[in-house]
């Protein structure tokens, strides 16, 4: 059961620490500056609402982004986002310790780079050092955040959270969005992993998938046995529908050999090398033109390019 208590989550100390974390990279935002003008008054008012159980999550401001595909983002108020940070920093480590090692999205110390390195390592092991033909089943969950069933999520959370007040606060945050989870909420990054941990545990302990890796809504299973992968695909579909009310994207289910090239996290992976997906390459060059010579963006892309055969592309972006 959850160790963090409601009084600790809503304490002024926790809210102030959450504010410090929330503020990073947002100091120049107009709504953040307005909140900060009367910072202590606003934080004390939030604390008292939470203490007296009168807190209500407000509505969302909707806008669209392309990253790279079009997404509809819903942004909560600064007051609500501060609460999201307070919840996240109090609950993260409790939940994270229940997650499998090979879940890489929205986790401290994980991320895309480590997922790509892990993919290579698992492929090397599963193919007996690239001496055997390796089959890879790659799938994508359809409308991931929008398809999260709130009732099932709350049922899962009840098993972890014994404190009624904490549970009811989470219910308030979750139900503030009409269905699924809001892409813009920090708490959603944690809660979606809590939800998908049910699937991760099924993959590892029921299907005994030794070489399984998930990043958000993308996952791969590796095996030398093509027939076994075809069989478990049926079980995967059934579990997702019956337990989590999720479905696989029908056009994004692939069963291919590593030697023929497997598209995962922006790269096409082969036995002895990997190449950047064309659309990823175009998006990178476009982004660099938009931001100019920002060192942090430039270094981030150089880090990404270190995962594959990209010498010519590195030279090209250095000339941007």
PDB file of C-alpha atoms in Angstrom:
ATOM      1  CA  UNK A   1       0.000   0.000   0.000  1.00  0.00           C
ATOM      2  CA  UNK A   2       0.976   3.609  -0.626  1.00  0.00           C
ATOM      3  CA  UNK A   3       3.314   5.081   2.006  1.00  0.00           C
ATOM      4  CA  UNK A   4       2.650   8.773   1.233  1.00  0.00           C
ATOM      5  CA  UNK A   5      -0.186  10.227   3.340  1.00  0.00           C
ATOM      6  CA  UNK A   6      -2.748  12.779   2.191  1.00  0.00           C
ATOM      7  CA  UNK A   7      -1.548  15.360   4.724  1.00  0.00           C
ATOM      8  CA  UNK A   8       1.998  15.035   3.362  1.00  0.00           C
ATOM      9  CA  UNK A   9       0.843  15.412  -0.249  1.00  0.00           C
ATOM     10  CA  UNK A  10      -1.135  18.601   0.438  1.00  0.00           C
ATOM     11  CA  UNK A  11       1.347  20.110   2.907  1.00  0.00           C
ATOM     12  CA  UNK A  12       2.700  23.599   2.274  1.00  0.00           C
ATOM     13  CA  UNK A  13       6.222  22.151   2.144  1.00  0.00           C
ATOM     14  CA  UNK A  14       5.264  19.717  -0.618  1.00  0.00           C
ATOM     15  CA  UNK A  15       3.329  22.365  -2.545  1.00  0.00           C
ATOM     16  CA  UNK A  16       6.295  24.749  -2.403  1.00  0.00           C
ATOM     17  CA  UNK A  17       8.698  22.037  -3.593  1.00  0.00           C
ATOM     18  CA  UNK A  18       6.228  21.145  -6.332  1.00  0.00           C
ATOM     19  CA  UNK A  19       6.096  24.820  -7.366  1.00  0.00           C
ATOM     20  CA  UNK A  20       9.885  24.915  -7.682  1.00  0.00           C
ATOM     21  CA  UNK A  21       9.782  21.872  -9.984  1.00  0.00           C
ATOM     22  CA  UNK A  22       6.793  23.170 -11.940  1.00  0.00           C
ATOM     23  CA  UNK A  23       8.466  26.553 -12.546  1.00  0.00           C
ATOM     24  CA  UNK A  24      11.390  25.130 -14.570  1.00  0.00           C
ATOM     25  CA  UNK A  25      11.191  26.427 -18.127  1.00  0.00           C
ATOM     26  CA  UNK A  26       7.903  28.261 -17.466  1.00  0.00           C
ATOM     27  CA  UNK A  27       8.987  31.514 -15.777  1.00  0.00           C
ATOM     28  CA  UNK A  28       8.126  33.638 -18.815  1.00  0.00           C
ATOM     29  CA  UNK A  29       4.626  32.212 -19.324  1.00  0.00           C
ATOM     30  CA  UNK A  30       1.932  34.821 -18.685  1.00  0.00           C
ATOM     31  CA  UNK A  31      -0.345  32.572 -16.594  1.00  0.00           C
ATOM     32  CA  UNK A  32       2.609  31.428 -14.474  1.00  0.00           C
ATOM     33  CA  UNK A  33       3.717  35.016 -13.849  1.00  0.00           C
ATOM     34  CA  UNK A  34       0.179  35.981 -12.808  1.00  0.00           C
ATOM     35  CA  UNK A  35       0.045  33.106 -10.317  1.00  0.00           C
ATOM     36  CA  UNK A  36       3.468  34.047  -8.968  1.00  0.00           C
ATOM     37  CA  UNK A  37       2.446  37.650  -8.249  1.00  0.00           C
ATOM     38  CA  UNK A  38       0.495  36.358  -5.229  1.00  0.00           C
ATOM     39  CA  UNK A  39       2.358  33.080  -4.868  1.00  0.00           C
ATOM     40  CA  UNK A  40       1.986  32.413  -1.146  1.00  0.00           C
ATOM     41  CA  UNK A  41      -1.653  33.537  -1.113  1.00  0.00           C
ATOM     42  CA  UNK A  42      -2.390  31.178  -4.031  1.00  0.00           C
ATOM     43  CA  UNK A  43      -0.519  28.237  -2.505  1.00  0.00           C
ATOM     44  CA  UNK A  44      -2.146  28.722   0.918  1.00  0.00           C
ATOM     45  CA  UNK A  45      -5.590  28.942  -0.725  1.00  0.00           C
ATOM     46  CA  UNK A  46      -4.919  25.689  -2.600  1.00  0.00           C
ATOM     47  CA  UNK A  47      -3.672  24.044   0.601  1.00  0.00           C
ATOM     48  CA  UNK A  48      -6.796  25.096   2.522  1.00  0.00           C
ATOM     49  CA  UNK A  49      -9.131  23.856  -0.234  1.00  0.00           C
ATOM     50  CA  UNK A  50      -7.353  20.513  -0.150  1.00  0.00           C
ATOM     51  CA  UNK A  51      -7.335  20.400   3.643  1.00  0.00           C
ATOM     52  CA  UNK A  52     -11.075  21.146   3.869  1.00  0.00           C
ATOM     53  CA  UNK A  53     -11.862  18.775   0.938  1.00  0.00           C
ATOM     54  CA  UNK A  54     -13.398  21.612  -1.090  1.00  0.00           C
ATOM     55  CA  UNK A  55     -10.887  21.441  -3.952  1.00  0.00           C
ATOM     56  CA  UNK A  56     -12.394  21.108  -7.435  1.00  0.00           C
ATOM     57  CA  UNK A  57     -10.327  20.704 -10.581  1.00  0.00           C
ATOM     58  CA  UNK A  58     -11.111  23.439 -13.127  1.00  0.00           C
ATOM     59  CA  UNK A  59     -11.529  23.073 -16.887  1.00  0.00           C
ATOM     60  CA  UNK A  60      -8.941  22.804 -19.653  1.00  0.00           C
ATOM     61  CA  UNK A  61      -7.654  25.024 -22.447  1.00  0.00           C
ATOM     62  CA  UNK A  62      -7.440  22.973 -25.668  1.00  0.00           C
ATOM     63  CA  UNK A  63      -4.911  23.479 -28.465  1.00  0.00           C
ATOM     64  CA  UNK A  64      -3.269  21.426 -31.229  1.00  0.00           C
ATOM     65  CA  UNK A  65       0.374  20.518 -31.781  1.00  0.00           C
ATOM     66  CA  UNK A  66       2.288  18.398 -34.317  1.00  0.00           C
ATOM     67  CA  UNK A  67       4.837  16.146 -32.688  1.00  0.00           C
ATOM     68  CA  UNK A  68       5.142  14.806 -35.390  1.00  0.00           C
ATOM     69  CA  UNK A  69       1.530  13.782 -35.928  1.00  0.00           C
ATOM     70  CA  UNK A  70      -1.311  16.149 -34.970  1.00  0.00           C
ATOM     71  CA  UNK A  71      -2.297  15.912 -31.307  1.00  0.00           C
ATOM     72  CA  UNK A  72      -4.984  17.638 -29.297  1.00  0.00           C
ATOM     73  CA  UNK A  73      -3.516  18.895 -25.998  1.00  0.00           C
ATOM     74  CA  UNK A  74      -5.583  20.015 -23.022  1.00  0.00           C
ATOM     75  CA  UNK A  75      -3.850  22.408 -20.633  1.00  0.00           C
ATOM     76  CA  UNK A  76      -5.033  22.774 -17.032  1.00  0.00           C
ATOM     77  CA  UNK A  77      -4.779  25.978 -14.987  1.00  0.00           C
ATOM     78  CA  UNK A  78      -1.535  26.793 -13.154  1.00  0.00           C
ATOM     79  CA  UNK A  79      -3.243  26.004  -9.830  1.00  0.00           C
ATOM     80  CA  UNK A  80      -4.276  22.559 -11.047  1.00  0.00           C
ATOM     81  CA  UNK A  81      -0.903  21.851 -12.657  1.00  0.00           C
ATOM     82  CA  UNK A  82       0.771  22.727  -9.348  1.00  0.00           C
ATOM     83  CA  UNK A  83      -1.384  20.087  -7.685  1.00  0.00           C
ATOM     84  CA  UNK A  84      -0.430  17.600 -10.425  1.00  0.00           C
ATOM     85  CA  UNK A  85       3.243  18.160  -9.568  1.00  0.00           C
ATOM     86  CA  UNK A  86       2.553  17.735  -5.852  1.00  0.00           C
ATOM     87  CA  UNK A  87       0.800  14.429  -6.523  1.00  0.00           C
ATOM     88  CA  UNK A  88       3.459  13.248  -8.958  1.00  0.00           C
ATOM     89  CA  UNK A  89       6.421  13.911  -6.667  1.00  0.00           C
ATOM     90  CA  UNK A  90       4.631  12.141  -3.778  1.00  0.00           C
ATOM     91  CA  UNK A  91       3.422   9.093  -5.715  1.00  0.00           C
ATOM     92  CA  UNK A  92       6.056   8.465  -8.392  1.00  0.00           C
ATOM     93  CA  UNK A  93       8.488   6.247  -6.498  1.00  0.00           C
ATOM     94  CA  UNK A  94       5.758   4.125  -4.964  1.00  0.00           C
ATOM     95  CA  UNK A  95       4.415   3.161  -8.369  1.00  0.00           C
ATOM     96  CA  UNK A  96       7.712   3.083 -10.248  1.00  0.00           C
ATOM     97  CA  UNK A  97       9.079   0.261  -8.112  1.00  0.00           C
ATOM     98  CA  UNK A  98       6.194  -1.949  -9.294  1.00  0.00           C
ATOM     99  CA  UNK A  99       6.985  -1.419 -12.991  1.00  0.00           C
ATOM    100  CA  UNK A 100       8.992  -3.880 -15.058  1.00  0.00           C
ATOM    101  CA  UNK A 101      12.558  -3.010 -16.046  1.00  0.00           C
ATOM    102  CA  UNK A 102      11.763  -2.839 -19.764  1.00  0.00           C
ATOM    103  CA  UNK A 103       9.140  -0.093 -19.641  1.00  0.00           C
ATOM    104  CA  UNK A 104      10.911   3.065 -20.845  1.00  0.00           C
ATOM    105  CA  UNK A 105       8.452   5.929 -21.354  1.00  0.00           C
ATOM    106  CA  UNK A 106       7.957   8.747 -18.804  1.00  0.00           C
ATOM    107  CA  UNK A 107      10.276   7.211 -16.220  1.00  0.00           C
ATOM    108  CA  UNK A 108      13.249   8.770 -14.466  1.00  0.00           C
ATOM    109  CA  UNK A 109      16.509   7.277 -15.724  1.00  0.00           C
ATOM    110  CA  UNK A 110      14.826   5.715 -18.768  1.00  0.00           C
ATOM    111  CA  UNK A 111      13.707   7.419 -22.009  1.00  0.00           C
ATOM    112  CA  UNK A 112      14.181   6.993 -25.760  1.00  0.00           C
ATOM    113  CA  UNK A 113      17.977   6.673 -25.822  1.00  0.00           C
ATOM    114  CA  UNK A 114      18.024   3.900 -23.226  1.00  0.00           C
ATOM    115  CA  UNK A 115      15.107   2.146 -24.936  1.00  0.00           C
ATOM    116  CA  UNK A 116      17.049   2.096 -28.226  1.00  0.00           C
ATOM    117  CA  UNK A 117      20.159   0.717 -26.526  1.00  0.00           C
ATOM    118  CA  UNK A 118      18.059  -1.903 -24.763  1.00  0.00           C
ATOM    119  CA  UNK A 119      16.416  -2.904 -28.066  1.00  0.00           C
ATOM    120  CA  UNK A 120      19.868  -3.605 -29.523  1.00  0.00           C
ATOM    121  CA  UNK A 121      20.960  -5.571 -26.467  1.00  0.00           C
ATOM    122  CA  UNK A 122      17.794  -7.711 -26.384  1.00  0.00           C
ATOM    123  CA  UNK A 123      18.042  -8.378 -30.130  1.00  0.00           C
ATOM    124  CA  UNK A 124      21.660  -9.482 -29.694  1.00  0.00           C
ATOM    125  CA  UNK A 125      20.726 -11.835 -26.859  1.00  0.00           C
ATOM    126  CA  UNK A 126      17.543 -13.215 -28.424  1.00  0.00           C
ATOM    127  CA  UNK A 127      19.331 -14.026 -31.704  1.00  0.00           C
ATOM    128  CA  UNK A 128      22.222 -15.774 -29.930  1.00  0.00           C
ATOM    129  CA  UNK A 129      24.680 -13.008 -30.884  1.00  0.00           C
ATOM    130  CA  UNK A 130      23.048 -12.618 -34.324  1.00  0.00           C
ATOM    131  CA  UNK A 131      23.677 -16.252 -35.265  1.00  0.00           C
ATOM    132  CA  UNK A 132      19.966 -17.200 -35.466  1.00  0.00           C
ATOM    133  CA  UNK A 133      17.045 -15.702 -37.375  1.00  0.00           C
ATOM    134  CA  UNK A 134      15.198 -13.351 -35.056  1.00  0.00           C
ATOM    135  CA  UNK A 135      11.507 -12.559 -35.487  1.00  0.00           C
ATOM    136  CA  UNK A 136      10.093  -9.396 -33.962  1.00  0.00           C
ATOM    137  CA  UNK A 137       6.412  -8.680 -33.322  1.00  0.00           C
ATOM    138  CA  UNK A 138       5.903  -4.922 -33.181  1.00  0.00           C
ATOM    139  CA  UNK A 139       2.535  -3.413 -32.151  1.00  0.00           C
ATOM    140  CA  UNK A 140       0.997  -0.035 -31.423  1.00  0.00           C
ATOM    141  CA  UNK A 141      -2.007   0.660 -29.171  1.00  0.00           C
ATOM    142  CA  UNK A 142      -4.748   2.640 -30.883  1.00  0.00           C
ATOM    143  CA  UNK A 143      -5.618   6.116 -29.479  1.00  0.00           C
ATOM    144  CA  UNK A 144      -3.570   5.426 -26.367  1.00  0.00           C
ATOM    145  CA  UNK A 145      -4.358   8.249 -23.897  1.00  0.00           C
ATOM    146  CA  UNK A 146      -7.907   8.759 -25.183  1.00  0.00           C
ATOM    147  CA  UNK A 147      -8.731   5.055 -24.737  1.00  0.00           C
ATOM    148  CA  UNK A 148      -7.730   4.713 -21.067  1.00  0.00           C
ATOM    149  CA  UNK A 149     -10.833   3.584 -19.181  1.00  0.00           C
ATOM    150  CA  UNK A 150     -11.173   5.760 -16.078  1.00  0.00           C
ATOM    151  CA  UNK A 151     -13.188   3.201 -14.099  1.00  0.00           C
ATOM    152  CA  UNK A 152     -10.571   0.484 -14.675  1.00  0.00           C
ATOM    153  CA  UNK A 153      -7.766   2.907 -13.794  1.00  0.00           C
ATOM    154  CA  UNK A 154      -9.478   3.788 -10.512  1.00  0.00           C
ATOM    155  CA  UNK A 155      -9.973   0.103  -9.758  1.00  0.00           C
ATOM    156  CA  UNK A 156      -6.222  -0.477 -10.256  1.00  0.00           C
ATOM    157  CA  UNK A 157      -5.365   2.527  -8.072  1.00  0.00           C
ATOM    158  CA  UNK A 158      -7.577   1.219  -5.248  1.00  0.00           C
ATOM    159  CA  UNK A 159      -5.277  -1.802  -4.914  1.00  0.00           C
ATOM    160  CA  UNK A 160      -2.304   0.513  -4.350  1.00  0.00           C
ATOM    161  CA  UNK A 161      -3.792   3.336  -2.299  1.00  0.00           C
ATOM    162  CA  UNK A 162      -5.196   2.632   1.134  1.00  0.00           C
ATOM    163  CA  UNK A 163      -5.646   6.292   2.032  1.00  0.00           C
ATOM    164  CA  UNK A 164      -9.217   7.276   1.099  1.00  0.00           C
ATOM    165  CA  UNK A 165      -8.490  11.017   0.826  1.00  0.00           C
ATOM    166  CA  UNK A 166      -5.566  10.454  -1.567  1.00  0.00           C
ATOM    167  CA  UNK A 167      -7.685   8.130  -3.672  1.00  0.00           C
ATOM    168  CA  UNK A 168     -10.539  10.655  -3.849  1.00  0.00           C
ATOM    169  CA  UNK A 169      -8.111  13.404  -4.852  1.00  0.00           C
ATOM    170  CA  UNK A 170      -6.835  11.218  -7.697  1.00  0.00           C
ATOM    171  CA  UNK A 171     -10.434  10.510  -8.687  1.00  0.00           C
ATOM    172  CA  UNK A 172     -11.053  14.285  -8.872  1.00  0.00           C
ATOM    173  CA  UNK A 173      -8.029  14.785 -11.158  1.00  0.00           C
ATOM    174  CA  UNK A 174      -8.838  11.812 -13.398  1.00  0.00           C
ATOM    175  CA  UNK A 175     -12.531  12.632 -13.758  1.00  0.00           C
ATOM    176  CA  UNK A 176     -11.767  16.291 -14.540  1.00  0.00           C
ATOM    177  CA  UNK A 177     -11.157  15.119 -18.107  1.00  0.00           C
ATOM    178  CA  UNK A 178     -14.221  13.884 -19.981  1.00  0.00           C
ATOM    179  CA  UNK A 179     -12.704  10.499 -21.001  1.00  0.00           C
ATOM    180  CA  UNK A 180      -9.329   8.856 -21.066  1.00  0.00           C
ATOM    181  CA  UNK A 181      -6.379  10.861 -19.724  1.00  0.00           C
ATOM    182  CA  UNK A 182      -5.282  14.366 -20.678  1.00  0.00           C
ATOM    183  CA  UNK A 183      -2.035  14.428 -22.666  1.00  0.00           C
ATOM    184  CA  UNK A 184      -1.112  17.702 -20.948  1.00  0.00           C
ATOM    185  CA  UNK A 185      -1.237  16.529 -17.316  1.00  0.00           C
ATOM    186  CA  UNK A 186       1.978  15.468 -15.568  1.00  0.00           C
ATOM    187  CA  UNK A 187      -0.070  12.978 -13.545  1.00  0.00           C
ATOM    188  CA  UNK A 188      -1.182  11.332 -16.818  1.00  0.00           C
ATOM    189  CA  UNK A 189       2.422  10.322 -17.563  1.00  0.00           C
ATOM    190  CA  UNK A 190       2.503   8.333 -14.332  1.00  0.00           C
ATOM    191  CA  UNK A 191      -1.069   7.033 -14.457  1.00  0.00           C
ATOM    192  CA  UNK A 192      -0.760   5.686 -17.993  1.00  0.00           C
ATOM    193  CA  UNK A 193       2.197   3.574 -16.823  1.00  0.00           C
ATOM    194  CA  UNK A 194       0.174   2.385 -13.815  1.00  0.00           C
ATOM    195  CA  UNK A 195      -2.531   1.324 -16.277  1.00  0.00           C
ATOM    196  CA  UNK A 196      -0.153  -0.366 -18.722  1.00  0.00           C
ATOM    197  CA  UNK A 197       1.714  -2.128 -15.931  1.00  0.00           C
ATOM    198  CA  UNK A 198      -1.203  -4.559 -15.940  1.00  0.00           C
ATOM    199  CA  UNK A 199      -0.282  -5.437 -19.520  1.00  0.00           C
ATOM    200  CA  UNK A 200       3.465  -5.503 -18.804  1.00  0.00           C
ATOM    201  CA  UNK A 201       2.940  -7.989 -15.969  1.00  0.00           C
ATOM    202  CA  UNK A 202       0.737 -10.128 -18.225  1.00  0.00           C
ATOM    203  CA  UNK A 203       3.455 -10.161 -20.887  1.00  0.00           C
ATOM    204  CA  UNK A 204       6.225 -11.112 -18.455  1.00  0.00           C
ATOM    205  CA  UNK A 205       4.476 -13.477 -16.064  1.00  0.00           C
ATOM    206  CA  UNK A 206       1.596 -15.031 -18.020  1.00  0.00           C
ATOM    207  CA  UNK A 207       2.973 -15.136 -21.563  1.00  0.00           C
ATOM    208  CA  UNK A 208       6.571 -15.464 -20.285  1.00  0.00           C
ATOM    209  CA  UNK A 209       7.830 -13.041 -22.942  1.00  0.00           C
ATOM    210  CA  UNK A 210      11.512 -12.815 -22.025  1.00  0.00           C
ATOM    211  CA  UNK A 211      12.448 -10.352 -24.761  1.00  0.00           C
ATOM    212  CA  UNK A 212       9.711  -7.739 -24.399  1.00  0.00           C
ATOM    213  CA  UNK A 213      10.122  -3.970 -24.399  1.00  0.00           C
ATOM    214  CA  UNK A 214       7.529  -1.174 -24.245  1.00  0.00           C
ATOM    215  CA  UNK A 215       7.784   2.552 -24.847  1.00  0.00           C
ATOM    216  CA  UNK A 216       4.392   4.245 -24.266  1.00  0.00           C
ATOM    217  CA  UNK A 217       1.979   2.727 -26.820  1.00  0.00           C
ATOM    218  CA  UNK A 218       4.689   0.940 -28.861  1.00  0.00           C
ATOM    219  CA  UNK A 219       5.957  -2.472 -27.858  1.00  0.00           C
ATOM    220  CA  UNK A 220       8.043  -5.299 -29.306  1.00  0.00           C
ATOM    221  CA  UNK A 221       8.428  -8.993 -28.528  1.00  0.00           C
ATOM    222  CA  UNK A 222      11.416 -10.893 -29.907  1.00  0.00           C
ATOM    223  CA  UNK A 223      11.731 -14.628 -30.517  1.00  0.00           C
ATOM    224  CA  UNK A 224      13.280 -17.151 -32.864  1.00  0.00           C
ATOM    225  CA  UNK A 225       9.860 -18.859 -32.926  1.00  0.00           C
ATOM    226  CA  UNK A 226       7.605 -17.117 -35.450  1.00  0.00           C
ATOM    227  CA  UNK A 227       4.674 -19.441 -34.702  1.00  0.00           C
ATOM    228  CA  UNK A 228       4.767 -18.600 -30.985  1.00  0.00           C
ATOM    229  CA  UNK A 229       4.620 -14.880 -31.776  1.00  0.00           C
ATOM    230  CA  UNK A 230       1.619 -15.469 -34.043  1.00  0.00           C
ATOM    231  CA  UNK A 231      -0.113 -17.395 -31.241  1.00  0.00           C
ATOM    232  CA  UNK A 232       0.497 -14.840 -28.498  1.00  0.00           C
ATOM    233  CA  UNK A 233      -0.749 -12.019 -30.732  1.00  0.00           C
ATOM    234  CA  UNK A 234      -4.256 -13.439 -30.277  1.00  0.00           C
ATOM    235  CA  UNK A 235      -3.793 -13.561 -26.487  1.00  0.00           C
ATOM    236  CA  UNK A 236      -2.407 -10.012 -26.462  1.00  0.00           C
ATOM    237  CA  UNK A 237      -5.439  -8.681 -28.330  1.00  0.00           C
ATOM    238  CA  UNK A 238      -7.825 -10.525 -26.001  1.00  0.00           C
ATOM    239  CA  UNK A 239      -6.123  -9.284 -22.830  1.00  0.00           C
ATOM    240  CA  UNK A 240      -6.055  -5.670 -23.982  1.00  0.00           C
ATOM    241  CA  UNK A 241      -9.747  -5.709 -24.893  1.00  0.00           C
ATOM    242  CA  UNK A 242     -11.046  -7.746 -21.942  1.00  0.00           C
ATOM    243  CA  UNK A 243      -8.890  -6.317 -19.137  1.00  0.00           C
ATOM    244  CA  UNK A 244      -8.042  -2.778 -20.265  1.00  0.00           C
ATOM    245  CA  UNK A 245     -10.557  -1.977 -23.034  1.00  0.00           C
ATOM    246  CA  UNK A 246      -7.694  -1.135 -25.381  1.00  0.00           C
ATOM    247  CA  UNK A 247      -7.093  -2.274 -28.947  1.00  0.00           C
ATOM    248  CA  UNK A 248      -4.118  -2.580 -31.256  1.00  0.00           C
ATOM    249  CA  UNK A 249      -3.869  -0.281 -34.240  1.00  0.00           C
ATOM    250  CA  UNK A 250      -4.736  -2.693 -37.111  1.00  0.00           C
ATOM    251  CA  UNK A 251      -2.325  -0.992 -39.525  1.00  0.00           C
ATOM    252  CA  UNK A 252       0.597  -1.023 -37.094  1.00  0.00           C
ATOM    253  CA  UNK A 253       0.999  -4.715 -36.354  1.00  0.00           C
ATOM    254  CA  UNK A 254       4.194  -6.064 -37.914  1.00  0.00           C
ATOM    255  CA  UNK A 255       5.882  -9.470 -37.699  1.00  0.00           C
ATOM    256  CA  UNK A 256       9.249  -9.276 -39.405  1.00  0.00           C
ATOM    257  CA  UNK A 257      12.787 -10.599 -39.141  1.00  0.00           C
ATOM    258  CA  UNK A 258      15.390  -8.260 -37.746  1.00  0.00           C
ATOM    259  CA  UNK A 259      17.442  -8.815 -40.922  1.00  0.00           C
ATOM    260  CA  UNK A 260      14.606  -7.339 -43.025  1.00  0.00           C
ATOM    261  CA  UNK A 261      14.421  -4.177 -40.883  1.00  0.00           C
ATOM    262  CA  UNK A 262      12.148  -3.357 -37.916  1.00  0.00           C
ATOM    263  CA  UNK A 263      10.835   0.180 -37.415  1.00  0.00           C
ATOM    264  CA  UNK A 264      10.913   1.146 -33.718  1.00  0.00           C
ATOM    265  CA  UNK A 265      11.176   4.565 -32.035  1.00  0.00           C
ATOM    266  CA  UNK A 266      12.112   6.471 -35.166  1.00  0.00           C
ATOM    267  CA  UNK A 267      14.779   4.024 -36.356  1.00  0.00           C
ATOM    268  CA  UNK A 268      14.740   1.078 -38.748  1.00  0.00           C
ATOM    269  CA  UNK A 269      16.775  -1.631 -37.021  1.00  0.00           C
ATOM    270  CA  UNK A 270      18.755  -4.336 -38.833  1.00  0.00           C
ATOM    271  CA  UNK A 271      21.039  -7.097 -37.578  1.00  0.00           C
ATOM    272  CA  UNK A 272      24.269  -5.092 -37.729  1.00  0.00           C
ATOM    273  CA  UNK A 273      23.116  -1.468 -38.028  1.00  0.00           C
ATOM    274  CA  UNK A 274      20.154   0.891 -37.884  1.00  0.00           C
ATOM    275  CA  UNK A 275      19.100   3.866 -39.987  1.00  0.00           C
ATOM    276  CA  UNK A 276      16.990   6.877 -39.127  1.00  0.00           C
ATOM    277  CA  UNK A 277      13.429   6.724 -40.429  1.00  0.00           C
ATOM    278  CA  UNK A 278      12.966   9.154 -43.339  1.00  0.00           C
ATOM    279  CA  UNK A 279      10.132  11.100 -41.674  1.00  0.00           C
ATOM    280  CA  UNK A 280      12.213  11.430 -38.483  1.00  0.00           C
ATOM    281  CA  UNK A 281      15.130  12.764 -40.514  1.00  0.00           C
ATOM    282  CA  UNK A 282      12.943  15.360 -42.271  1.00  0.00           C
ATOM    283  CA  UNK A 283      11.371  16.421 -38.959  1.00  0.00           C
ATOM    284  CA  UNK A 284      14.808  16.877 -37.404  1.00  0.00           C
ATOM    285  CA  UNK A 285      16.078  19.108 -40.218  1.00  0.00           C
ATOM    286  CA  UNK A 286      12.860  21.153 -40.173  1.00  0.00           C
ATOM    287  CA  UNK A 287      13.099  21.606 -36.389  1.00  0.00           C
ATOM    288  CA  UNK A 288      16.718  22.766 -36.593  1.00  0.00           C
ATOM    289  CA  UNK A 289      15.759  25.376 -39.191  1.00  0.00           C
ATOM    290  CA  UNK A 290      12.946  26.610 -36.927  1.00  0.00           C
ATOM    291  CA  UNK A 291      14.991  26.987 -33.721  1.00  0.00           C
ATOM    292  CA  UNK A 292      18.217  28.198 -35.290  1.00  0.00           C
ATOM    293  CA  UNK A 293      21.413  27.428 -33.384  1.00  0.00           C
ATOM    294  CA  UNK A 294      20.041  26.515 -29.972  1.00  0.00           C
ATOM    295  CA  UNK A 295      22.860  24.393 -28.420  1.00  0.00           C
ATOM    296  CA  UNK A 296      20.519  22.210 -26.338  1.00  0.00           C
ATOM    297  CA  UNK A 297      18.449  21.210 -29.391  1.00  0.00           C
ATOM    298  CA  UNK A 298      21.579  20.633 -31.486  1.00  0.00           C
ATOM    299  CA  UNK A 299      23.221  18.443 -28.826  1.00  0.00           C
ATOM    300  CA  UNK A 300      19.990  16.514 -28.294  1.00  0.00           C
ATOM    301  CA  UNK A 301      19.868  15.594 -31.976  1.00  0.00           C
ATOM    302  CA  UNK A 302      23.555  14.661 -32.035  1.00  0.00           C
ATOM    303  CA  UNK A 303      22.824  12.316 -29.125  1.00  0.00           C
ATOM    304  CA  UNK A 304      19.937  10.784 -31.039  1.00  0.00           C
ATOM    305  CA  UNK A 305      22.094  10.315 -34.143  1.00  0.00           C
ATOM    306  CA  UNK A 306      24.689   8.390 -32.133  1.00  0.00           C
ATOM    307  CA  UNK A 307      22.399   5.350 -32.224  1.00  0.00           C
ATOM    308  CA  UNK A 308      22.908   4.527 -35.903  1.00  0.00           C
ATOM    309  CA  UNK A 309      24.691   4.984 -39.195  1.00  0.00           C
ATOM    310  CA  UNK A 310      24.271   8.724 -39.606  1.00  0.00           C
ATOM    311  CA  UNK A 311      27.644  10.247 -40.494  1.00  0.00           C
ATOM    312  CA  UNK A 312      26.337  12.060 -43.581  1.00  0.00           C
ATOM    313  CA  UNK A 313      23.310  13.364 -41.683  1.00  0.00           C
ATOM    314  CA  UNK A 314      25.528  14.641 -38.849  1.00  0.00           C
ATOM    315  CA  UNK A 315      27.571  16.598 -41.380  1.00  0.00           C
ATOM    316  CA  UNK A 316      24.362  17.977 -42.914  1.00  0.00           C
ATOM    317  CA  UNK A 317      22.896  19.278 -39.655  1.00  0.00           C
ATOM    318  CA  UNK A 318      26.224  20.875 -38.699  1.00  0.00           C
ATOM    319  CA  UNK A 319      25.844  23.005 -41.802  1.00  0.00           C
ATOM    320  CA  UNK A 320      22.313  24.152 -40.875  1.00  0.00           C
TER     321      UNK A 320
END
